PDB file of C-alpha atoms in Angstrom:
ATOM      1  CA  GLN A   1     -47.689-119.698-139.646  1.00 67.00           C
ATOM      2  CA  SER A   2     -44.137-119.351-138.347  1.00 72.00           C
ATOM      3  CA  ALA A   3     -41.699-122.233-138.521  1.00 86.00           C
ATOM      4  CA  LEU A   4     -40.721-121.856-134.863  1.00 95.00           C
ATOM      5  CA  THR A   5     -43.318-121.602-132.101  1.00 96.00           C
ATOM      6  CA  GLN A   6     -43.091-119.016-129.338  1.00 97.00           C
ATOM      7  CA  PRO A   7     -45.635-117.893-126.724  1.00 97.00           C
ATOM      8  CA  ALA A   8     -47.398-114.697-127.762  1.00 96.00           C
ATOM      9  CA  SER A   9     -46.555-112.932-124.523  1.00 97.00           C
ATOM     10  CA  VAL A  10     -44.716-113.398-121.253  1.00 98.00           C
ATOM     11  CA  SER A  11     -45.037-111.131-118.232  1.00 97.00           C
ATOM     12  CA  GLY A  12     -42.928-110.660-115.150  1.00 96.00           C
ATOM     13  CA  SER A  13     -42.374-108.199-112.346  1.00 97.00           C
ATOM     14  CA  LEU A  14     -39.389-105.925-111.969  1.00 97.00           C
ATOM     15  CA  GLY A  15     -36.409-107.917-110.767  1.00 96.00           C
ATOM     16  CA  GLN A  16     -37.916-111.293-111.580  1.00 97.00           C
ATOM     17  CA  SER A  17     -36.681-113.812-114.136  1.00 97.00           C
ATOM     18  CA  ILE A  18     -38.676-114.946-117.138  1.00 98.00           C
ATOM     19  CA  THR A  19     -38.076-117.585-119.785  1.00 98.00           C
ATOM     20  CA  ILE A  20     -39.264-117.537-123.398  1.00 98.00           C
ATOM     21  CA  SER A  21     -39.473-120.843-125.240  1.00 98.00           C
ATOM     22  CA  CYS A  22     -38.940-121.460-128.929  1.00 98.00           C
ATOM     23  CA  THR A  23     -39.953-124.835-130.317  1.00 97.00           C
ATOM     24  CA  GLY A  24     -38.899-126.209-133.658  1.00 96.00           C
ATOM     25  CA  THR A  25     -38.065-129.612-135.085  1.00 96.00           C
ATOM     26  CA  ASN A  26     -35.051-131.843-135.601  1.00 95.00           C
ATOM     27  CA  THR A  27     -34.437-130.141-138.962  1.00 95.00           C
ATOM     28  CA  ASP A  28     -33.693-126.839-137.273  1.00 95.00           C
ATOM     29  CA  ILE A  29     -33.319-126.292-133.510  1.00 96.00           C
ATOM     30  CA  GLY A  30     -32.944-129.965-132.673  1.00 96.00           C
ATOM     31  CA  GLY A  31     -30.330-130.573-135.339  1.00 95.00           C
ATOM     32  CA  TYR A  32     -28.001-127.615-134.942  1.00 95.00           C
ATOM     33  CA  ASP A  33     -26.585-125.262-132.340  1.00 95.00           C
ATOM     34  CA  TYR A  34     -27.360-122.233-134.492  1.00 96.00           C
ATOM     35  CA  VAL A  35     -30.157-120.612-132.525  1.00 96.00           C
ATOM     36  CA  SER A  36     -30.210-116.824-132.280  1.00 97.00           C
ATOM     37  CA  TRP A  37     -32.415-114.436-130.359  1.00 98.00           C
ATOM     38  CA  TYR A  38     -33.342-110.892-131.342  1.00 98.00           C
ATOM     39  CA  GLN A  39     -34.827-108.058-129.308  1.00 98.00           C
ATOM     40  CA  ARG A  40     -37.001-105.434-130.964  1.00 97.00           C
ATOM     41  CA  HIS A  41     -38.359-102.315-129.289  1.00 97.00           C
ATOM     42  CA  PRO A  42     -41.350-100.668-131.010  1.00 93.00           C
ATOM     43  CA  GLY A  43     -40.283 -98.862-134.161  1.00 91.00           C
ATOM     44  CA  LYS A  44     -36.650 -99.836-133.685  1.00 95.00           C
ATOM     45  CA  ALA A  45     -34.313-102.185-135.486  1.00 96.00           C
ATOM     46  CA  PRO A  46     -34.135-105.750-134.188  1.00 96.00           C
ATOM     47  CA  LYS A  47     -30.965-106.359-132.179  1.00 97.00           C
ATOM     48  CA  LEU A  48     -29.015-109.600-131.902  1.00 97.00           C
ATOM     49  CA  ILE A  49     -28.765-110.585-128.233  1.00 98.00           C
ATOM     50  CA  ILE A  50     -27.886-114.300-128.351  1.00 97.00           C
ATOM     51  CA  PHE A  51     -26.168-116.375-131.064  1.00 96.00           C
ATOM     52  CA  GLU A  52     -25.255-120.061-131.306  1.00 95.00           C
ATOM     53  CA  VAL A  53     -27.697-120.942-128.508  1.00 97.00           C
ATOM     54  CA  HIS A  54     -25.988-119.230-125.574  1.00 97.00           C
ATOM     55  CA  ASN A  55     -23.378-116.698-126.751  1.00 96.00           C
ATOM     56  CA  ARG A  56     -23.832-112.975-126.145  1.00 97.00           C
ATOM     57  CA  PRO A  57     -22.462-110.343-128.537  1.00 95.00           C
ATOM     58  CA  SER A  58     -20.237-107.730-126.993  1.00 95.00           C
ATOM     59  CA  GLY A  59     -22.254-105.136-125.112  1.00 95.00           C
ATOM     60  CA  VAL A  60     -25.296-107.302-124.429  1.00 97.00           C
ATOM     61  CA  SER A  61     -26.266-107.534-120.762  1.00 97.00           C
ATOM     62  CA  ILE A  62     -25.350-110.715-118.896  1.00 97.00           C
ATOM     63  CA  ARG A  63     -28.963-110.770-117.736  1.00 98.00           C
ATOM     64  CA  PHE A  64     -29.771-112.393-121.082  1.00 98.00           C
ATOM     65  CA  SER A  65     -28.951-116.088-121.365  1.00 98.00           C
ATOM     66  CA  GLY A  66     -29.825-118.816-123.822  1.00 98.00           C
ATOM     67  CA  SER A  67     -30.082-122.587-123.721  1.00 98.00           C
ATOM     68  CA  LYS A  68     -31.420-125.510-125.710  1.00 98.00           C
ATOM     69  CA  SER A  69     -32.880-128.918-125.004  1.00 97.00           C
ATOM     70  CA  GLY A  70     -33.952-131.149-127.844  1.00 97.00           C
ATOM     71  CA  ASN A  71     -36.115-129.210-130.267  1.00 97.00           C
ATOM     72  CA  THR A  72     -36.731-126.323-127.868  1.00 98.00           C
ATOM     73  CA  ALA A  73     -34.544-123.301-127.256  1.00 98.00           C
ATOM     74  CA  SER A  74     -35.039-120.875-124.402  1.00 98.00           C
ATOM     75  CA  LEU A  75     -34.159-117.283-123.624  1.00 98.00           C
ATOM     76  CA  THR A  76     -34.008-116.285-119.980  1.00 98.00           C
ATOM     77  CA  ILE A  77     -34.035-112.684-118.846  1.00 98.00           C
ATOM     78  CA  SER A  78     -32.999-112.333-115.226  1.00 98.00           C
ATOM     79  CA  GLY A  79     -33.442-109.252-113.031  1.00 97.00           C
ATOM     80  CA  LEU A  80     -36.208-107.972-115.317  1.00 97.00           C
ATOM     81  CA  GLN A  81     -36.010-104.234-116.020  1.00 97.00           C
ATOM     82  CA  THR A  82     -38.433-101.818-117.676  1.00 97.00           C
ATOM     83  CA  GLU A  83     -36.161-101.489-120.708  1.00 97.00           C
ATOM     84  CA  ASP A  84     -36.608-105.219-121.328  1.00 98.00           C
ATOM     85  CA  GLU A  85     -40.167-104.572-122.503  1.00 98.00           C
ATOM     86  CA  ALA A  86     -39.892-105.490-126.176  1.00 98.00           C
ATOM     87  CA  ASP A  87     -40.609-108.198-128.717  1.00 97.00           C
ATOM     88  CA  TYR A  88     -38.248-111.163-128.824  1.00 98.00           C
ATOM     89  CA  PHE A  89     -37.745-113.443-131.797  1.00 97.00           C
ATOM     90  CA  CYS A  90     -35.854-116.693-132.069  1.00 97.00           C
ATOM     91  CA  SER A  91     -34.191-117.902-135.221  1.00 97.00           C
ATOM     92  CA  SER A  92     -32.462-121.073-136.325  1.00 96.00           C
ATOM     93  CA  TYR A  93     -30.538-122.490-139.216  1.00 95.00           C
ATOM     94  CA  SER A  94     -32.577-125.146-141.014  1.00 94.00           C
ATOM     95  CA  ASN A  95     -31.498-127.977-143.283  1.00 91.00           C
ATOM     96  CA  THR A  96     -34.671-127.628-145.323  1.00 87.00           C
ATOM     97  CA  ALA A  97     -35.022-125.485-148.436  1.00 79.00           C
ATOM     98  CA  VAL A  98     -35.790-122.469-146.236  1.00 79.00           C
ATOM     99  CA  VAL A  99     -32.348-122.042-144.755  1.00 88.00           C
ATOM    100  CA  TYR A 100     -33.199-119.607-141.975  1.00 95.00           C
ATOM    101  CA  VAL A 101     -36.386-119.856-139.948  1.00 95.00           C
ATOM    102  CA  PHE A 102     -37.824-117.519-137.371  1.00 96.00           C
ATOM    103  CA  GLY A 103     -40.258-117.669-134.523  1.00 95.00           C
ATOM    104  CA  SER A 104     -43.615-115.991-134.209  1.00 92.00           C
ATOM    105  CA  GLY A 105     -42.291-113.528-131.636  1.00 95.00           C
ATOM    106  CA  THR A 106     -42.974-113.007-127.926  1.00 97.00           C
ATOM    107  CA  THR A 107     -43.946-109.726-126.308  1.00 97.00           C
ATOM    108  CA  VAL A 108     -42.404-109.261-122.881  1.00 98.00           C
ATOM    109  CA  ASN A 109     -44.388-107.149-120.427  1.00 97.00           C
ATOM    110  CA  VAL A 110     -42.825-105.841-117.234  1.00 95.00           C
ATOM    111  CA  LEU A 111     -45.398-105.454-114.495  1.00 92.00           C
TER     112      LEU A 111
ATOM    113  CA  GLN B   1     -20.788 -98.315-136.414  1.00 91.00           C
ATOM    114  CA  VAL B   2     -22.660 -99.797-139.340  1.00 95.00           C
ATOM    115  CA  GLN B   3     -26.206 -98.540-139.852  1.00 97.00           C
ATOM    116  CA  LEU B   4     -28.855 -99.734-142.274  1.00 98.00           C
ATOM    117  CA  GLN B   5     -31.810 -97.653-143.446  1.00 98.00           C
ATOM    118  CA  GLU B   6     -34.586 -99.039-145.605  1.00 98.00           C
ATOM    119  CA  SER B   7     -36.686 -97.001-148.031  1.00 97.00           C
ATOM    120  CA  GLY B   8     -39.830 -98.078-149.802  1.00 94.00           C
ATOM    121  CA  PRO B   9     -42.930 -96.844-151.653  1.00 95.00           C
ATOM    122  CA  GLY B  10     -45.335 -97.297-148.758  1.00 95.00           C
ATOM    123  CA  LEU B  11     -48.166 -98.451-151.029  1.00 97.00           C
ATOM    124  CA  VAL B  12     -48.081-100.833-153.980  1.00 98.00           C
ATOM    125  CA  LYS B  13     -50.999-102.004-156.111  1.00 98.00           C
ATOM    126  CA  PRO B  14     -51.773-105.718-156.468  1.00 98.00           C
ATOM    127  CA  SER B  15     -49.963-107.445-159.358  1.00 97.00           C
ATOM    128  CA  GLU B  16     -47.312-104.709-159.475  1.00 98.00           C
ATOM    129  CA  THR B  17     -43.657-104.951-158.440  1.00 98.00           C
ATOM    130  CA  LEU B  18     -42.429-103.881-155.031  1.00 97.00           C
ATOM    131  CA  TYR B  19     -39.078-102.079-154.887  1.00 97.00           C
ATOM    132  CA  VAL B  20     -37.315-101.539-151.570  1.00 98.00           C
ATOM    133  CA  SER B  21     -33.813-100.269-150.991  1.00 98.00           C
ATOM    134  CA  CYS B  22     -31.410-100.331-148.057  1.00 98.00           C
ATOM    135  CA  LYS B  23     -28.668 -97.740-147.561  1.00 98.00           C
ATOM    136  CA  VAL B  24     -25.608 -98.976-145.697  1.00 97.00           C
ATOM    137  CA  SER B  25     -23.477 -96.447-143.844  1.00 96.00           C
ATOM    138  CA  GLY B  26     -20.497 -96.629-141.527  1.00 95.00           C
ATOM    139  CA  GLY B  27     -18.940 -99.780-142.906  1.00 92.00           C
ATOM    140  CA  ALA B  28     -17.886-101.800-145.929  1.00 91.00           C
ATOM    141  CA  MET B  29     -20.205-104.080-147.868  1.00 93.00           C
ATOM    142  CA  SER B  30     -17.593-106.604-148.897  1.00 93.00           C
ATOM    143  CA  ASP B  31     -17.223-109.890-147.013  1.00 94.00           C
ATOM    144  CA  TYR B  32     -20.843-109.831-145.914  1.00 96.00           C
ATOM    145  CA  TRP B  33     -24.174-111.350-147.001  1.00 96.00           C
ATOM    146  CA  TRP B  34     -27.012-108.838-147.345  1.00 97.00           C
ATOM    147  CA  ASN B  35     -30.424-110.125-146.357  1.00 98.00           C
ATOM    148  CA  TRP B  36     -34.039-109.150-146.613  1.00 98.00           C
ATOM    149  CA  ILE B  37     -36.420-110.314-143.907  1.00 98.00           C
ATOM    150  CA  ARG B  38     -40.074-109.358-143.542  1.00 97.00           C
ATOM    151  CA  GLN B  39     -42.865-109.442-140.996  1.00 96.00           C
ATOM    152  CA  SER B  40     -46.474-109.495-142.142  1.00 95.00           C
ATOM    153  CA  PRO B  41     -49.180-108.186-139.776  1.00 92.00           C
ATOM    154  CA  GLY B  42     -49.842-110.642-137.001  1.00 88.00           C
ATOM    155  CA  LYS B  43     -47.140-113.029-138.146  1.00 89.00           C
ATOM    156  CA  GLY B  44     -43.556-113.806-137.322  1.00 90.00           C
ATOM    157  CA  LEU B  45     -40.436-112.885-139.209  1.00 93.00           C
ATOM    158  CA  GLU B  46     -39.786-114.493-142.579  1.00 95.00           C
ATOM    159  CA  TRP B  47     -36.398-114.723-144.258  1.00 96.00           C
ATOM    160  CA  ILE B  48     -36.678-113.695-147.920  1.00 97.00           C
ATOM    161  CA  GLY B  49     -33.118-114.212-149.125  1.00 96.00           C
ATOM    162  CA  TYR B  50     -29.657-112.766-149.488  1.00 97.00           C
ATOM    163  CA  VAL B  51     -27.053-111.504-151.926  1.00 97.00           C
ATOM    164  CA  ASP B  52     -23.354-111.846-151.201  1.00 95.00           C
ATOM    165  CA  ASP B  53     -20.623-109.432-152.213  1.00 93.00           C
ATOM    166  CA  SER B  54     -20.035-111.385-155.438  1.00 93.00           C
ATOM    167  CA  GLY B  55     -23.675-111.070-156.440  1.00 93.00           C
ATOM    168  CA  ASN B  56     -24.600-114.663-155.616  1.00 95.00           C
ATOM    169  CA  THR B  57     -28.110-115.060-154.276  1.00 96.00           C
ATOM    170  CA  ASN B  58     -30.146-117.489-152.208  1.00 94.00           C
ATOM    171  CA  TYR B  59     -33.906-117.163-151.809  1.00 95.00           C
ATOM    172  CA  ASP B  60     -36.797-118.686-149.849  1.00 94.00           C
ATOM    173  CA  PRO B  61     -38.170-121.289-152.290  1.00 93.00           C
ATOM    174  CA  SER B  62     -41.727-120.054-151.839  1.00 93.00           C
ATOM    175  CA  LEU B  63     -40.722-116.594-153.119  1.00 95.00           C
ATOM    176  CA  LYS B  64     -37.972-117.568-155.536  1.00 95.00           C
ATOM    177  CA  SER B  65     -40.034-117.124-158.704  1.00 96.00           C
ATOM    178  CA  ARG B  66     -40.929-113.530-157.772  1.00 98.00           C
ATOM    179  CA  VAL B  67     -37.920-112.131-155.896  1.00 98.00           C
ATOM    180  CA  ALA B  68     -34.621-110.556-156.856  1.00 98.00           C
ATOM    181  CA  ILE B  69     -32.042-109.146-154.449  1.00 98.00           C
ATOM    182  CA  SER B  70     -29.153-107.102-155.778  1.00 97.00           C
ATOM    183  CA  LEU B  71     -26.259-104.986-154.598  1.00 96.00           C
ATOM    184  CA  ASP B  72     -24.707-101.656-155.545  1.00 95.00           C
ATOM    185  CA  MET B  73     -21.346-101.738-153.790  1.00 93.00           C
ATOM    186  CA  SER B  74     -20.264 -98.313-155.037  1.00 93.00           C
ATOM    187  CA  GLY B  75     -23.487 -96.754-153.807  1.00 94.00           C
ATOM    188  CA  ASN B  76     -23.599 -98.807-150.590  1.00 96.00           C
ATOM    189  CA  GLN B  77     -27.106-100.033-151.288  1.00 97.00           C
ATOM    190  CA  VAL B  78     -29.025-103.295-151.295  1.00 98.00           C
ATOM    191  CA  PHE B  79     -32.193-103.746-153.318  1.00 98.00           C
ATOM    192  CA  LEU B  80     -35.248-105.981-153.115  1.00 98.00           C
ATOM    193  CA  ASN B  81     -37.621-106.517-156.041  1.00 98.00           C
ATOM    194  CA  LEU B  82     -40.755-108.568-155.471  1.00 98.00           C
ATOM    195  CA  SER B  83     -43.043-108.991-158.457  1.00 98.00           C
ATOM    196  CA  SER B  84     -46.748-109.849-158.814  1.00 98.00           C
ATOM    197  CA  VAL B  85     -47.509-108.753-155.284  1.00 98.00           C
ATOM    198  CA  THR B  86     -50.709-109.575-153.434  1.00 97.00           C
ATOM    199  CA  ALA B  87     -52.142-108.516-150.097  1.00 97.00           C
ATOM    200  CA  ALA B  88     -50.138-111.347-148.528  1.00 96.00           C
ATOM    201  CA  ASP B  89     -46.977-109.386-149.317  1.00 97.00           C
ATOM    202  CA  THR B  90     -48.037-106.539-147.049  1.00 98.00           C
ATOM    203  CA  ALA B  91     -45.287-106.419-144.439  1.00 97.00           C
ATOM    204  CA  VAL B  92     -42.508-104.521-142.761  1.00 97.00           C
ATOM    205  CA  TYR B  93     -39.414-105.232-144.809  1.00 98.00           C
ATOM    206  CA  TYR B  94     -36.075-105.350-142.969  1.00 98.00           C
ATOM    207  CA  CYS B  95     -32.568-105.261-144.327  1.00 98.00           C
ATOM    208  CA  ALA B  96     -29.970-107.148-142.261  1.00 98.00           C
ATOM    209  CA  ARG B  97     -26.253-107.708-142.655  1.00 97.00           C
ATOM    210  CA  GLY B  98     -25.188-111.318-142.438  1.00 96.00           C
ATOM    211  CA  SER B  99     -21.837-112.536-141.197  1.00 94.00           C
ATOM    212  CA  MET B 100     -20.844-116.110-142.029  1.00 90.00           C
ATOM    213  CA  PHE B 101     -19.622-118.345-139.202  1.00 88.00           C
ATOM    214  CA  ARG B 102     -19.076-122.043-139.883  1.00 87.00           C
ATOM    215  CA  GLY B 103     -21.322-121.852-142.916  1.00 86.00           C
ATOM    216  CA  VAL B 104     -24.221-120.197-141.106  1.00 89.00           C
ATOM    217  CA  LEU B 105     -25.264-116.564-141.187  1.00 92.00           C
ATOM    218  CA  ARG B 106     -25.650-114.355-138.159  1.00 93.00           C
ATOM    219  CA  PHE B 107     -27.918-111.321-138.746  1.00 96.00           C
ATOM    220  CA  ASP B 108     -26.458-108.155-137.226  1.00 94.00           C
ATOM    221  CA  PRO B 109     -27.185-105.294-137.531  1.00 97.00           C
ATOM    222  CA  TRP B 110     -30.668-104.716-138.909  1.00 98.00           C
ATOM    223  CA  GLY B 111     -32.425-101.658-140.207  1.00 98.00           C
ATOM    224  CA  GLN B 112     -35.592-100.250-138.657  1.00 97.00           C
ATOM    225  CA  GLY B 113     -37.700-101.612-141.493  1.00 97.00           C
ATOM    226  CA  THR B 114     -40.074-100.059-143.981  1.00 97.00           C
ATOM    227  CA  LEU B 115     -43.787-100.821-144.164  1.00 97.00           C
ATOM    228  CA  VAL B 116     -45.131-101.732-147.570  1.00 98.00           C
ATOM    229  CA  THR B 117     -48.874-102.131-148.005  1.00 98.00           C
ATOM    230  CA  VAL B 118     -50.329-103.880-151.031  1.00 98.00           C
ATOM    231  CA  SER B 119     -53.726-102.432-151.843  1.00 96.00           C
ATOM    232  CA  SER B 120     -55.654-101.012-154.759  1.00 96.00           C
TER     233      SER B 120
END
């Protein structure tokens, strides 16, 4: 069982916006602004797309945005495109013995 | 551009030791923390641990008694040893470079991962 809870799948139509949630506790997401999001296409390396809740690395599309409220972080993909079909994982720093925790992963389907 | 490529045995027998390596190309290994992260079938990602460029390590407490991560700076490689494996250790094993910002690691880039199956 993953430390952070994500929906198994989220679907949206081309051009729409979708939001993926990531729920933790006050020892991880709720306690720190160190939430990251990763995108993974089948058979490919995971790619960092959001760090420190809402920051995008250079080269990542502005269609990806992150936010946090309490113990839940969210990733929003706006203007959904076919290349956004992938698995998305959240991650957070944790003040428990397991320093870095991850989510269960969400598969995004573009209809 | 830094690239990471994992290599592993594919199949390991129960109770044996799993050895996985990660070749780093296109960049230096110093000033970074080198991590192993895995994903078991049907489960989320799990951080295993890291080694820094001085050889200091930090591991997930649940794996600490069985895991060792090491570095070969001259050969640009990172290694993972996991002993006494069981079927629960069947997973895709990823290597990821960690950069430290305000005491917290950011994982970027990652390798494509290597699948290791534990079975007799």
